[in-house]
Short mmCIF file of C-alpha atoms in Angstrom, two decimals:
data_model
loop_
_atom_site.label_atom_id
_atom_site.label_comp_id
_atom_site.label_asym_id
_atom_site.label_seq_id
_atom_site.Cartn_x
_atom_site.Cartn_y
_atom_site.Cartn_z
CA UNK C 1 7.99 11.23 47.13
CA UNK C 2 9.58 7.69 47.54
CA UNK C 3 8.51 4.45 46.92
CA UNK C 4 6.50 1.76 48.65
CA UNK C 5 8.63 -1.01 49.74
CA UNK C 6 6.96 -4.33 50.91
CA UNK C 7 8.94 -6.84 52.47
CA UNK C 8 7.68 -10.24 52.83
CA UNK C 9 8.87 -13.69 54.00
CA UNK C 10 8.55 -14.70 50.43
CA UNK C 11 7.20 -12.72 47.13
CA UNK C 12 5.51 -13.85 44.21
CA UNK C 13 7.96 -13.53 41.37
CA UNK C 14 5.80 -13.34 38.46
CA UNK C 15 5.90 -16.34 36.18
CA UNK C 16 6.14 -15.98 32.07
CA UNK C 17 5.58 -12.43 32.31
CA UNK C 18 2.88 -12.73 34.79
CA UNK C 19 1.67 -12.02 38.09
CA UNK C 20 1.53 -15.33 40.07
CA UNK C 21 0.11 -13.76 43.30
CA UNK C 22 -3.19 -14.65 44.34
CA UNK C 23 -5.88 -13.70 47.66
CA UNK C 24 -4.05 -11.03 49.82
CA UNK C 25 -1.02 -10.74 47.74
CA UNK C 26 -3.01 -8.93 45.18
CA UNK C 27 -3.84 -6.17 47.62
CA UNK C 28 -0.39 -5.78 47.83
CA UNK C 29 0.49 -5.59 44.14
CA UNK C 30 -2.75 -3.33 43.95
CA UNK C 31 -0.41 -1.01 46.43
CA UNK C 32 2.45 -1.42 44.67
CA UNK C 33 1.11 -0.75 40.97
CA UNK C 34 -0.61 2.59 42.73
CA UNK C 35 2.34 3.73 44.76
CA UNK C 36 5.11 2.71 42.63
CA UNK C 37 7.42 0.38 44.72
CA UNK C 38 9.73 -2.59 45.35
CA UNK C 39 8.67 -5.63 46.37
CA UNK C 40 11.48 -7.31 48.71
CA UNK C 41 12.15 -11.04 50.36
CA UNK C 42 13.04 -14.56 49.83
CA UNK C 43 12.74 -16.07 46.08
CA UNK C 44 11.25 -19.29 48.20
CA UNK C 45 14.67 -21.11 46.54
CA UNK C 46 17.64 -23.27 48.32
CA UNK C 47 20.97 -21.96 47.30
CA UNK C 48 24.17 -23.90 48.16
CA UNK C 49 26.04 -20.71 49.09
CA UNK C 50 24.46 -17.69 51.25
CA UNK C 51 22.80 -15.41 50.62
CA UNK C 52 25.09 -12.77 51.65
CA UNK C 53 27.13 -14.18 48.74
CA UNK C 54 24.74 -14.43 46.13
CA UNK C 55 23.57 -11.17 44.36
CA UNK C 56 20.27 -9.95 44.59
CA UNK C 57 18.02 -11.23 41.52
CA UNK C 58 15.98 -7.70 40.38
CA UNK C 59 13.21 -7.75 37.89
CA UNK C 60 10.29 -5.80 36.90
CA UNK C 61 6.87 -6.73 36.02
CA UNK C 62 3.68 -3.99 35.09
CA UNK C 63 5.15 -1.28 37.26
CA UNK C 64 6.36 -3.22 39.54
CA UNK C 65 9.64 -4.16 40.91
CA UNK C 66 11.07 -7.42 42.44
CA UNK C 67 14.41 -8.06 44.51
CA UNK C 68 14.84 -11.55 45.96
CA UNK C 69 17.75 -13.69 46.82
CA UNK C 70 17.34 -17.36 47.74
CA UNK C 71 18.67 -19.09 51.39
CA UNK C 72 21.01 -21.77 52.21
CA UNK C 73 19.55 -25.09 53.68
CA UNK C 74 20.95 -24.04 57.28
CA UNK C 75 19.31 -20.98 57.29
CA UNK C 76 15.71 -22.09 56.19
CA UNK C 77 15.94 -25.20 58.39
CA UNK C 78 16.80 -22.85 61.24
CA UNK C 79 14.85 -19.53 60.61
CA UNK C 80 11.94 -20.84 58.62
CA UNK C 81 11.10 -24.91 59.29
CA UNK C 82 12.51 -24.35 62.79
CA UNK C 83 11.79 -21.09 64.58
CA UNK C 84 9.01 -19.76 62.60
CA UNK C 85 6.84 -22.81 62.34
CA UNK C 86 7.44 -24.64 65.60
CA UNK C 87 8.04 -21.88 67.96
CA UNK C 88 6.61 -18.58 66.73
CA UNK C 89 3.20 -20.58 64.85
CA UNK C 90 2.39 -22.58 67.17
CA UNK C 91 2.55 -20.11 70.53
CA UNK C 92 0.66 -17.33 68.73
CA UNK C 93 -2.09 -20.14 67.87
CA UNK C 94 -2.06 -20.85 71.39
CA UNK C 95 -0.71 -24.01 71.51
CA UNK C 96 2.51 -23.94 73.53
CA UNK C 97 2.81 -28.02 73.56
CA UNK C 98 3.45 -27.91 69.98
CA UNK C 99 6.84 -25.30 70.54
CA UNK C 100 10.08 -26.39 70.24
CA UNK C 101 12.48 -24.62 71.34
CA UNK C 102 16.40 -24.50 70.19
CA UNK C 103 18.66 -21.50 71.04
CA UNK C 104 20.31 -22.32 67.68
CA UNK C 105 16.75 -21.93 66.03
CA UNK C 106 16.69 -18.46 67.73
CA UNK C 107 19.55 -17.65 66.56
CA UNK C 108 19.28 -18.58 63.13
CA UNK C 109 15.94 -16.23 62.80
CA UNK C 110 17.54 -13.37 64.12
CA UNK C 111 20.43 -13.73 61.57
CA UNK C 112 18.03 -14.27 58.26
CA UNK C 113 16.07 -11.33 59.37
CA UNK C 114 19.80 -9.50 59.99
CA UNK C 115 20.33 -10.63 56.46
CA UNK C 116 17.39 -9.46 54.71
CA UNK C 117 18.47 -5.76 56.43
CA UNK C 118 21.56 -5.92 55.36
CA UNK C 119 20.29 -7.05 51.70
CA UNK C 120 17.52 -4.24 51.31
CA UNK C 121 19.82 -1.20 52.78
CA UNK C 122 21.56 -0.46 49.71
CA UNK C 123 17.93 -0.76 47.77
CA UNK C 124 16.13 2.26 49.68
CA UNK C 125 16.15 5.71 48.49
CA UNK C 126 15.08 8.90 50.76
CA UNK C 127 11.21 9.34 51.21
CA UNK C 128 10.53 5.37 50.89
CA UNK C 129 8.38 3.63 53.60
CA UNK C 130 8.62 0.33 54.05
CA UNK C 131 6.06 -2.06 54.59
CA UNK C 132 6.63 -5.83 56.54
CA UNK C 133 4.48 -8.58 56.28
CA UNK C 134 3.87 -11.52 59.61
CA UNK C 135 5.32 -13.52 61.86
CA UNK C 136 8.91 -14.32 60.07
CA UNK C 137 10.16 -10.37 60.45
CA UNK C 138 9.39 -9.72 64.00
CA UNK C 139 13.32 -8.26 64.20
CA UNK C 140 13.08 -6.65 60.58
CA UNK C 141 12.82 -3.09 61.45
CA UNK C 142 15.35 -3.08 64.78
CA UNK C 143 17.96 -4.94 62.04
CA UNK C 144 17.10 -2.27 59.55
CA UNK C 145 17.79 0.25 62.13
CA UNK C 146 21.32 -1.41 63.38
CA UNK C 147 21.95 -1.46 59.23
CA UNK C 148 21.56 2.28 59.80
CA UNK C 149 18.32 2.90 57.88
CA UNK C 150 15.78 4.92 59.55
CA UNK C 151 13.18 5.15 56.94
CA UNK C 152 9.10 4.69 58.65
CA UNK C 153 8.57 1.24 58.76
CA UNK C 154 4.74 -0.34 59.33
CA UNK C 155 4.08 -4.24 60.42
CA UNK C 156 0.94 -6.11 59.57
CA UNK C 157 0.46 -9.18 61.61
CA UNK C 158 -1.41 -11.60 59.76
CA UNK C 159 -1.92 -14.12 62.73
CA UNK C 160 -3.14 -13.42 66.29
CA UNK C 161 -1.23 -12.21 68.64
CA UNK C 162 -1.85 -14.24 71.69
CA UNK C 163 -2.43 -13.42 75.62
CA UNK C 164 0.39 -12.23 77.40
CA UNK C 165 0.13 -15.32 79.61
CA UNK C 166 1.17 -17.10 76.45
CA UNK C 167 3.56 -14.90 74.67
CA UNK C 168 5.51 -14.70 78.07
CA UNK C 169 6.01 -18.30 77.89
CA UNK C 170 8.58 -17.73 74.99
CA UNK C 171 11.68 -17.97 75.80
CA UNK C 172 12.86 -14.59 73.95
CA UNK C 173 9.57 -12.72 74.99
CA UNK C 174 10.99 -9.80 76.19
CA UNK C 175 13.27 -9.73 73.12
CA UNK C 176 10.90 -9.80 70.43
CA UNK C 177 8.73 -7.17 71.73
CA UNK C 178 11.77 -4.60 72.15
CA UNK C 179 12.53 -5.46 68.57
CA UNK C 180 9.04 -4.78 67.59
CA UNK C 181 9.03 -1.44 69.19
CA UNK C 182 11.32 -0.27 66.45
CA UNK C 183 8.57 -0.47 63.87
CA UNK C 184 6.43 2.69 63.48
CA UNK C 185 3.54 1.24 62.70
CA UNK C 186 2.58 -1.98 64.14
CA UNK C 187 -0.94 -3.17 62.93
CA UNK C 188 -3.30 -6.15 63.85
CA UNK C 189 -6.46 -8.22 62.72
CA UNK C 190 -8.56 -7.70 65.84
CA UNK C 191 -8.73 -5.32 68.57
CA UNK C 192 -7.96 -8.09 70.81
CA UNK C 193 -4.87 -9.15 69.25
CA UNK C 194 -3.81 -5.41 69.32
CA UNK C 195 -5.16 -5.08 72.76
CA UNK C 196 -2.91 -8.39 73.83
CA UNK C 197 0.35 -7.07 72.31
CA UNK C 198 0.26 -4.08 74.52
CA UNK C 199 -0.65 -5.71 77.59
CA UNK C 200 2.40 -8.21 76.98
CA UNK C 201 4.11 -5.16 76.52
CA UNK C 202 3.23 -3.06 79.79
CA UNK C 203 4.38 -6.56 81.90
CA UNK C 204 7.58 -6.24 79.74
CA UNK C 205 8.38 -2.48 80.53
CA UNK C 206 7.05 0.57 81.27
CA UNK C 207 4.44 1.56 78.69
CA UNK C 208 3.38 4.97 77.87
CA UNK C 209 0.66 6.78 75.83
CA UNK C 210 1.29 10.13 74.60
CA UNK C 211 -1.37 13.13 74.02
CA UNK C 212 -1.12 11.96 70.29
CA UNK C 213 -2.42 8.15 70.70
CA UNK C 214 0.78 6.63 70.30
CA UNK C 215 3.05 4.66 72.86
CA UNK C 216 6.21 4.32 73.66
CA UNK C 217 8.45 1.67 75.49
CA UNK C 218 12.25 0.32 74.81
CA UNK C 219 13.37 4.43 74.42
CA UNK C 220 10.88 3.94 70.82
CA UNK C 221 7.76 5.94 70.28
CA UNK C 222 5.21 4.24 67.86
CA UNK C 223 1.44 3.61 66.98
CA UNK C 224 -0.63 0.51 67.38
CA UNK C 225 -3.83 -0.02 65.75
CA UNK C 226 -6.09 -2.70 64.42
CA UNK C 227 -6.79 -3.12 60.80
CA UNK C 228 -9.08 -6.05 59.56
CA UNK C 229 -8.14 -7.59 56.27
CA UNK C 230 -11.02 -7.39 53.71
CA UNK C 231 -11.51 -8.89 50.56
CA UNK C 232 -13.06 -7.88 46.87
CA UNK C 233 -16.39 -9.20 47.23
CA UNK C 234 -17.26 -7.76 43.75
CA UNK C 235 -14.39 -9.89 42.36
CA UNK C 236 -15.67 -13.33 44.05
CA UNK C 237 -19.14 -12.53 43.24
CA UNK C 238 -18.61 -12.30 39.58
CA UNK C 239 -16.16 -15.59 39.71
CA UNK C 240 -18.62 -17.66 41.48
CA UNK C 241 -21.49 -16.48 39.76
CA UNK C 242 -20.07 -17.65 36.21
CA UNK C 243 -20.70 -20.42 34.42
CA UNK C 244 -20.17 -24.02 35.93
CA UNK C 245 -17.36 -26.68 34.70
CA UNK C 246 -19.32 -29.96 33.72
CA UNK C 247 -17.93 -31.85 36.41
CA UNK C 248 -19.60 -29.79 38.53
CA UNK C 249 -23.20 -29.78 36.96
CA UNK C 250 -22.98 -33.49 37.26
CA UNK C 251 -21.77 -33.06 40.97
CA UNK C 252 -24.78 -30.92 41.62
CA UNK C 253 -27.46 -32.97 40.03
CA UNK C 254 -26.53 -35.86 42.14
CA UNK C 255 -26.92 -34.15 45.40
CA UNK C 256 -30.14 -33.77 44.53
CA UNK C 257 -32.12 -32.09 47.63
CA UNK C 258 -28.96 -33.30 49.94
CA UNK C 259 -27.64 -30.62 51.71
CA UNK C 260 -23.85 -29.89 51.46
CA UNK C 261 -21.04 -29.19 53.87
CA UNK C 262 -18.11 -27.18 52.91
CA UNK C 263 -14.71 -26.41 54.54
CA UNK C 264 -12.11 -25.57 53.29
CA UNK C 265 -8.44 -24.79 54.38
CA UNK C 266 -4.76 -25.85 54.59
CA UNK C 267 -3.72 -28.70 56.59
CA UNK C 268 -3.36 -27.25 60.04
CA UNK C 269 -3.69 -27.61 63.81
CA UNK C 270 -4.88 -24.36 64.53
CA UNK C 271 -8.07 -25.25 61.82
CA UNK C 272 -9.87 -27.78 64.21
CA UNK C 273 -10.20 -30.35 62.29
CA UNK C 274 -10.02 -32.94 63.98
CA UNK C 275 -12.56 -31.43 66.68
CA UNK C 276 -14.73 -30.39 63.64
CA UNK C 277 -14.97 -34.14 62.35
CA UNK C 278 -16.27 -35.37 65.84
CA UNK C 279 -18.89 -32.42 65.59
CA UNK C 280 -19.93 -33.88 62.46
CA UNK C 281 -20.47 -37.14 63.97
CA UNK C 282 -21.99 -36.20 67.14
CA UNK C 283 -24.68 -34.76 64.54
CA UNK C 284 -24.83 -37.58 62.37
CA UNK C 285 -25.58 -39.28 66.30
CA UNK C 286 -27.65 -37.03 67.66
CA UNK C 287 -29.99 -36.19 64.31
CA UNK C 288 -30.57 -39.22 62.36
CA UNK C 289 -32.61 -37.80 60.25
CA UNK C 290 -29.98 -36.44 58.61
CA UNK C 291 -28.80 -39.20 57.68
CA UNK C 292 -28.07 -39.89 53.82
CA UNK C 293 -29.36 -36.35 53.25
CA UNK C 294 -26.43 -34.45 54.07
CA UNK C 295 -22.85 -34.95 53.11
CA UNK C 296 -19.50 -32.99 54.07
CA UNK C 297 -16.65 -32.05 51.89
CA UNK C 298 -13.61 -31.64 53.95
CA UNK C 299 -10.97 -29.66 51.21
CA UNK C 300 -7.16 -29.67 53.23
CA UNK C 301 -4.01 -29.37 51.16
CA UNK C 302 -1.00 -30.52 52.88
CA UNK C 303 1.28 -27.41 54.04
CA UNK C 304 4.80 -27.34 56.18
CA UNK C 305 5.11 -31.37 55.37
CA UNK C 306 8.48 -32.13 56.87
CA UNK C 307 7.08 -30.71 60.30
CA UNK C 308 6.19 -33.96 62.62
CA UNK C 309 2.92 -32.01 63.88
CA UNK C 310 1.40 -31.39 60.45
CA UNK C 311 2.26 -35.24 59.88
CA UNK C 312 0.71 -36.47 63.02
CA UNK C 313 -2.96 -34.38 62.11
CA UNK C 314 -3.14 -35.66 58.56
CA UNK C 315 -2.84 -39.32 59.82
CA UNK C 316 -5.36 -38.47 62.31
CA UNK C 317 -7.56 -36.63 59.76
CA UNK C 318 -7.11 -39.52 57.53
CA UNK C 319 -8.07 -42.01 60.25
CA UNK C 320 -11.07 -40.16 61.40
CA UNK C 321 -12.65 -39.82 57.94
CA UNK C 322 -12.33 -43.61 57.94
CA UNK C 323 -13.78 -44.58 60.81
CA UNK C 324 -16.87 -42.01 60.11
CA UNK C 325 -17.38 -43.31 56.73
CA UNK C 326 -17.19 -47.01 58.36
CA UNK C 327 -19.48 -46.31 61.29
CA UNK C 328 -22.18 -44.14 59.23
CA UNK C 329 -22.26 -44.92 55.19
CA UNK C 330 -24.13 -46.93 53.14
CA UNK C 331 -23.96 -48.54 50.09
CA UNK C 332 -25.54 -45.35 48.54
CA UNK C 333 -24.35 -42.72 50.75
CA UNK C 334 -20.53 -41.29 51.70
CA UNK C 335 -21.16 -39.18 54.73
CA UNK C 336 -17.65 -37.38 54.75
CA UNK C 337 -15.12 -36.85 52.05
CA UNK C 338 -11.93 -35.90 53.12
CA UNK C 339 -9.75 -34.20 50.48
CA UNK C 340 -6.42 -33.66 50.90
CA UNK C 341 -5.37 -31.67 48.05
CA UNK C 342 -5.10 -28.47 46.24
CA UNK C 343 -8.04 -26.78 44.81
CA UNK C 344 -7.79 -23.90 41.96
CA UNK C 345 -9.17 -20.47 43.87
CA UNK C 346 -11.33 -19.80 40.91
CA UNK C 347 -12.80 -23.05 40.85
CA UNK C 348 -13.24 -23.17 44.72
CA UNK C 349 -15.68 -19.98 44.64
CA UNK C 350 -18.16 -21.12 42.27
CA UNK C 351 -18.41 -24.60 44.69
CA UNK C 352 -18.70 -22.20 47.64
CA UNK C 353 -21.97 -20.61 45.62
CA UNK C 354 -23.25 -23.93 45.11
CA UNK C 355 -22.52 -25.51 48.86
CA UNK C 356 -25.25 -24.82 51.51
CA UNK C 357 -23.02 -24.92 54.76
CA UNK C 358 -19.71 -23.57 55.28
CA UNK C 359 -18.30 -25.23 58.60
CA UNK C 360 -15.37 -22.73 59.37
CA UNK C 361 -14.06 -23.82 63.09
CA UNK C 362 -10.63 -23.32 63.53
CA UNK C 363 -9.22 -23.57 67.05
CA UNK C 364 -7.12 -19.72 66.56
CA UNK C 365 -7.01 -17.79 63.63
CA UNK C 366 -6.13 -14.21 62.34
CA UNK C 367 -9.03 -13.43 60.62
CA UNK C 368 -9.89 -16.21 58.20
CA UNK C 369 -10.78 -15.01 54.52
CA UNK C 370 -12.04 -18.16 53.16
CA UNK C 371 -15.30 -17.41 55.49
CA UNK C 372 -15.63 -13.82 54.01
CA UNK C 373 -14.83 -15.25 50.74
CA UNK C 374 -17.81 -18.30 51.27
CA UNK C 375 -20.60 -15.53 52.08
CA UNK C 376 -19.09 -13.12 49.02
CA UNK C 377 -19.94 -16.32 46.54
CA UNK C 378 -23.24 -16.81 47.45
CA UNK C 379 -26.20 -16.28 45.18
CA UNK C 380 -28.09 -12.96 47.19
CA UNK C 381 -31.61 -14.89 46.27
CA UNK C 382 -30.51 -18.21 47.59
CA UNK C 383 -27.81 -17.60 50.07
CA UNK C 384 -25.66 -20.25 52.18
CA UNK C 385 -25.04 -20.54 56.18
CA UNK C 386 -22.25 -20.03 57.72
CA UNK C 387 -21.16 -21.08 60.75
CA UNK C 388 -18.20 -19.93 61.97
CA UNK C 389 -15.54 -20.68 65.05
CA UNK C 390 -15.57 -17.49 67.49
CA UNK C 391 -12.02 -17.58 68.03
CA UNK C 392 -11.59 -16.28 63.87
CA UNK C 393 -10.83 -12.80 63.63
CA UNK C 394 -13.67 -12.57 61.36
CA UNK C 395 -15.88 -13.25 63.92
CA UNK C 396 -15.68 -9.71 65.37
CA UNK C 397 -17.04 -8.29 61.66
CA UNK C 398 -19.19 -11.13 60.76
CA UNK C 399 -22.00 -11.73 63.80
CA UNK C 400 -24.68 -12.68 61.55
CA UNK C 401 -22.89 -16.04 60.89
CA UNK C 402 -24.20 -18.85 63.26
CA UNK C 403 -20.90 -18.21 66.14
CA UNK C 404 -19.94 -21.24 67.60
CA UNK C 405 -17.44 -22.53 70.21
CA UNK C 406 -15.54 -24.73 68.26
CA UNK C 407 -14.01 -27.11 71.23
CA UNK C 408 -17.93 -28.06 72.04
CA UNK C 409 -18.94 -30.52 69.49
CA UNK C 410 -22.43 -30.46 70.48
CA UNK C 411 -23.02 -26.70 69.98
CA UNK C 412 -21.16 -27.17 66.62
CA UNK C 413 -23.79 -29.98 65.35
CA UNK C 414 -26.56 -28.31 66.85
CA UNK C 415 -25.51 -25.19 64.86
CA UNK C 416 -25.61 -27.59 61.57
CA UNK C 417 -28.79 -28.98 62.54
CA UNK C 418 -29.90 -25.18 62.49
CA UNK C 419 -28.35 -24.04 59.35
CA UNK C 420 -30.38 -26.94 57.55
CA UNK C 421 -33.27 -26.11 58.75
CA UNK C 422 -32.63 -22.51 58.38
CA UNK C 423 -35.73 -20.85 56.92
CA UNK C 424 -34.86 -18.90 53.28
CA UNK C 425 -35.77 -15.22 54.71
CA UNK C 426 -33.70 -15.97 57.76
CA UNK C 427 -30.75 -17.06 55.53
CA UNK C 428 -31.36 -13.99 53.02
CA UNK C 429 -31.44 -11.47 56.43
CA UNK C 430 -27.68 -12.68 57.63
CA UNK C 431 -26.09 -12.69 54.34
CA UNK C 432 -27.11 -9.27 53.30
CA UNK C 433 -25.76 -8.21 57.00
CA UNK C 434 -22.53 -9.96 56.69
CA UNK C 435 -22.66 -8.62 52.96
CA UNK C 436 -23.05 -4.75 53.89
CA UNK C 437 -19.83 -5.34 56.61
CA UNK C 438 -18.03 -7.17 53.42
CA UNK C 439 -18.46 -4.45 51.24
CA UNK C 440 -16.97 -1.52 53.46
CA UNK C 441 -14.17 -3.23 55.16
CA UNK C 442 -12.53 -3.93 51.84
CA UNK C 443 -9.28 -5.26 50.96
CA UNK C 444 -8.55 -2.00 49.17
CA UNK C 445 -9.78 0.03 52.79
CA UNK C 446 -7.32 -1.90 55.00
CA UNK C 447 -4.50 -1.62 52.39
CA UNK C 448 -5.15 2.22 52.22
CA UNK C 449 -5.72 2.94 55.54
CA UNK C 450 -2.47 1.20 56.72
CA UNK C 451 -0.61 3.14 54.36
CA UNK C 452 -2.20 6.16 55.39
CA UNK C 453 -1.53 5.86 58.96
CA UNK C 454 2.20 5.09 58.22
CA UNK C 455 2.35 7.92 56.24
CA UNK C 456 1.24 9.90 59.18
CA UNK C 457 3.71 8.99 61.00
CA UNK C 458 6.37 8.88 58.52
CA UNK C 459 5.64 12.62 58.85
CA UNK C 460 5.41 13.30 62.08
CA UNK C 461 2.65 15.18 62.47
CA UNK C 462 -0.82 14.48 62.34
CA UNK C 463 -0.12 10.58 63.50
CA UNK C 464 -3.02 8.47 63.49
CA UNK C 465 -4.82 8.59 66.52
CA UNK C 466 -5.72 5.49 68.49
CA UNK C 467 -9.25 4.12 67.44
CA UNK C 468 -9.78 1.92 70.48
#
């Protein structure tokens, strides 16, 4: 039996002799440590020469193995800052204004991905399946073919896959989804997302379905599923439930009987923040009574900096806050506090626990795990709300959250007007729902059953069949 090989945009390189991954990357390492396996991609460094000059950097770390080589400025610029993150982001979050196209972007993708191929090839022994992560390695597998390597190779979108009316804007449409035909395995966060990949793909070309469940288009045969990420609820529940820093007892005892507002994400477009911030004022508006009894905690580290549209949103973020604070706050009372910084994970889980609202709204998302991780941290006698966007992928698994449209401000306040006023037994009744979908659809049950299904078909026989 061969190894597990997961291939990744970037991999975290453990640090001082130890692991530095955190959230999903631990369900990979989980893999890896059971499996035995490689872990394979970019070191996240710039090198002055390319990489197909520099040698791959190997170490090993508890049972696992690493193999990384860093890029030249070109090629990040081009395949990373350029192609990934203003074309292939921002049209699978729906938002085709924000896409900038340049042939010479294209171009450069296709040749990184070309170039991790090339660099893995010599790495893979018979029997190993190989496992690639998101939106950077769309081409990975048909370059890994051309590179003559044939081994089964599975794809986990971690981001939606949007309508075909909006992947067919792209340029290199037709392209990308030949290129993702050569995967065995494809795999995404929703049935919708998996559902919308196909349909792009019967526009494309002809697309078949054989007695077995799978498809086949581009002269490929291959499976398509849906496999919601998870999380270790057990995990966050014994982190949040720990004791409290002293910062945060003081932080506590001066809320007093306020209610608080959490949210909590990278600095993004696709989170709806802006829209979310107007929802908070059309409460603060519309229920007045809330007034000085409430306050919102708006946690958004910068991300993807030197990108002009993540600059534009934290201006406007920063603007908004202002003019909230200005419009609504007292001498006693801060309505908003907008926070644009990096919080420790640990730490973040025990304020989820002690936060009565999560406002989780984003505009497009994958699936969202800071929402399953908010309703993991609460205390089971004295459980939060949350209210969550229905365009997160975790709003398929998690109905018992107060759903919300997250473009209509006025349904959003009037869903925070409800989650205050939310009776305890009502609050204790959708928590132990969302809890009971938490604890089966575990991190550890969509790693396995991926690898599972690629198994399957790494045999061929017995491939997974199509569960709808």
């Amino acid at each position: 039996m061969g190894q597990l090989v997961v291939v990744s945009n970037r991999i975290a390189l453990p640090v001082n002799g130890k692991s530095s991954a955190g959230g999903l990357a631990v369900g990979i390492l989980d893999a890896l440590k059971k499996n035995g396996g490689l872990w394979f991609g970019w070191n996240g460094e710039i090198a002055e020469i390319s990489g197909e000059e520099e040698p791959v950097s190997k170490t090993s770390h508890d049972g696992i193995n690493y193999a990384s080589f860093s890029l030249n400025q070109n090629d990040y610029d081009l395949y990373y800052s350029q192609y990934s993150n203003t074309v292939i982001w921002p049209a699978f979050h729906y938002r085709l204004d924000l896409v900038d196209y340049q042939r010479t972007a294209w171009e450069g993708y296709c040749r990184v991905n070309q170039l991790l191929a090339a660099r893995l090839a010599p790495l893979l022994s018979e029997g190993d399946i190989v496992w690639a992560h998101d939106y950077h390695l769309l081409p990975f597998a048909a370059e890994l073919r051309k590179a003559g390597k044939n081994p089964p190779v599975g794809f986990f979108l971690h981001i939606p896959f949007p309508a075909p009316e909006v992947f067919n804007a792209l340029p290199d449409h037709k392209t990308l989804l030949e290129m993702l035909c050569s995967y065995d395995l494809l795999g995404f966060q929703t049935k919708n997302d998996k559902q919308a990949f196909l349909s792009s793909l019967d526009q494309a070309t002809g697309l078949t379905k054989t007695e077995e469940g799978r498809y086949q288009a581009f002269g490929r045969t291959f499976s398509v599923d849906h496999y919601p990420i998870g999380i270790e609820p057990e995990s966050i529940r014994q982190i949040a439930a720990g004791p409290l820093p002293p910062k945060m007892v003081a932080i506590r005892e001066e809320l007093g009987d306020a209610k608080n507002i959490i949210a909590c994400e990278r600095l993004d477009y696709s989170k709806g923040l802006p829209e979310r911030f107007l929802a908070y004022e059309a409460l603060l508006e519309h229920h007045p009574r809330h007034r000085g009894h409430i306050r919102y905690t708006q946690i958004a580290p910068t991300s993807r900096g030197e990108v002009q549209a993540y600059q534009k949103i934290r201006h406007q973020l920063e603007t908004e806050a202002g003019r909230i604070n200005g419009k609504y706050g007292t001498l006693s009372w801060t309505p908003l506090y907008y926070l644009n910084q990096h919080f420790d994970r640990r730490l973040l889980m025990k304020i989820f626990r002690l936060t009565d609202i999560a406002l989780i709204t984003p505009l497009r998302d994958g699936m969202n795990l800071v929402a399953k991780e908010y309703v993991a941290a609460q205390d089971p006698e004295n459980p939060g709300v949350l209210i969550l966007s229905r365009f997160a992928g975790a709003a398929c698994e998690l109905t018992s959250a107060l759903i919300v449209n997250p473009y209509d401000r006025g349904e959003v306040a009037a869903a925070i007007d409800q989650a205050i006023t939310m009776p305890l037994s009502e609050r204790i009744e959708r928590y132990q729902q969302m809890m009971a979908v938490l604890t089966h659809q575990t991190i550890d049950r969509w790693r396995d059953t991926f690898l599972q299904d690629l198994r399957s078909v790494g045999r061929l026989t017995g491939e997974p069949q199509d569960r709808g």
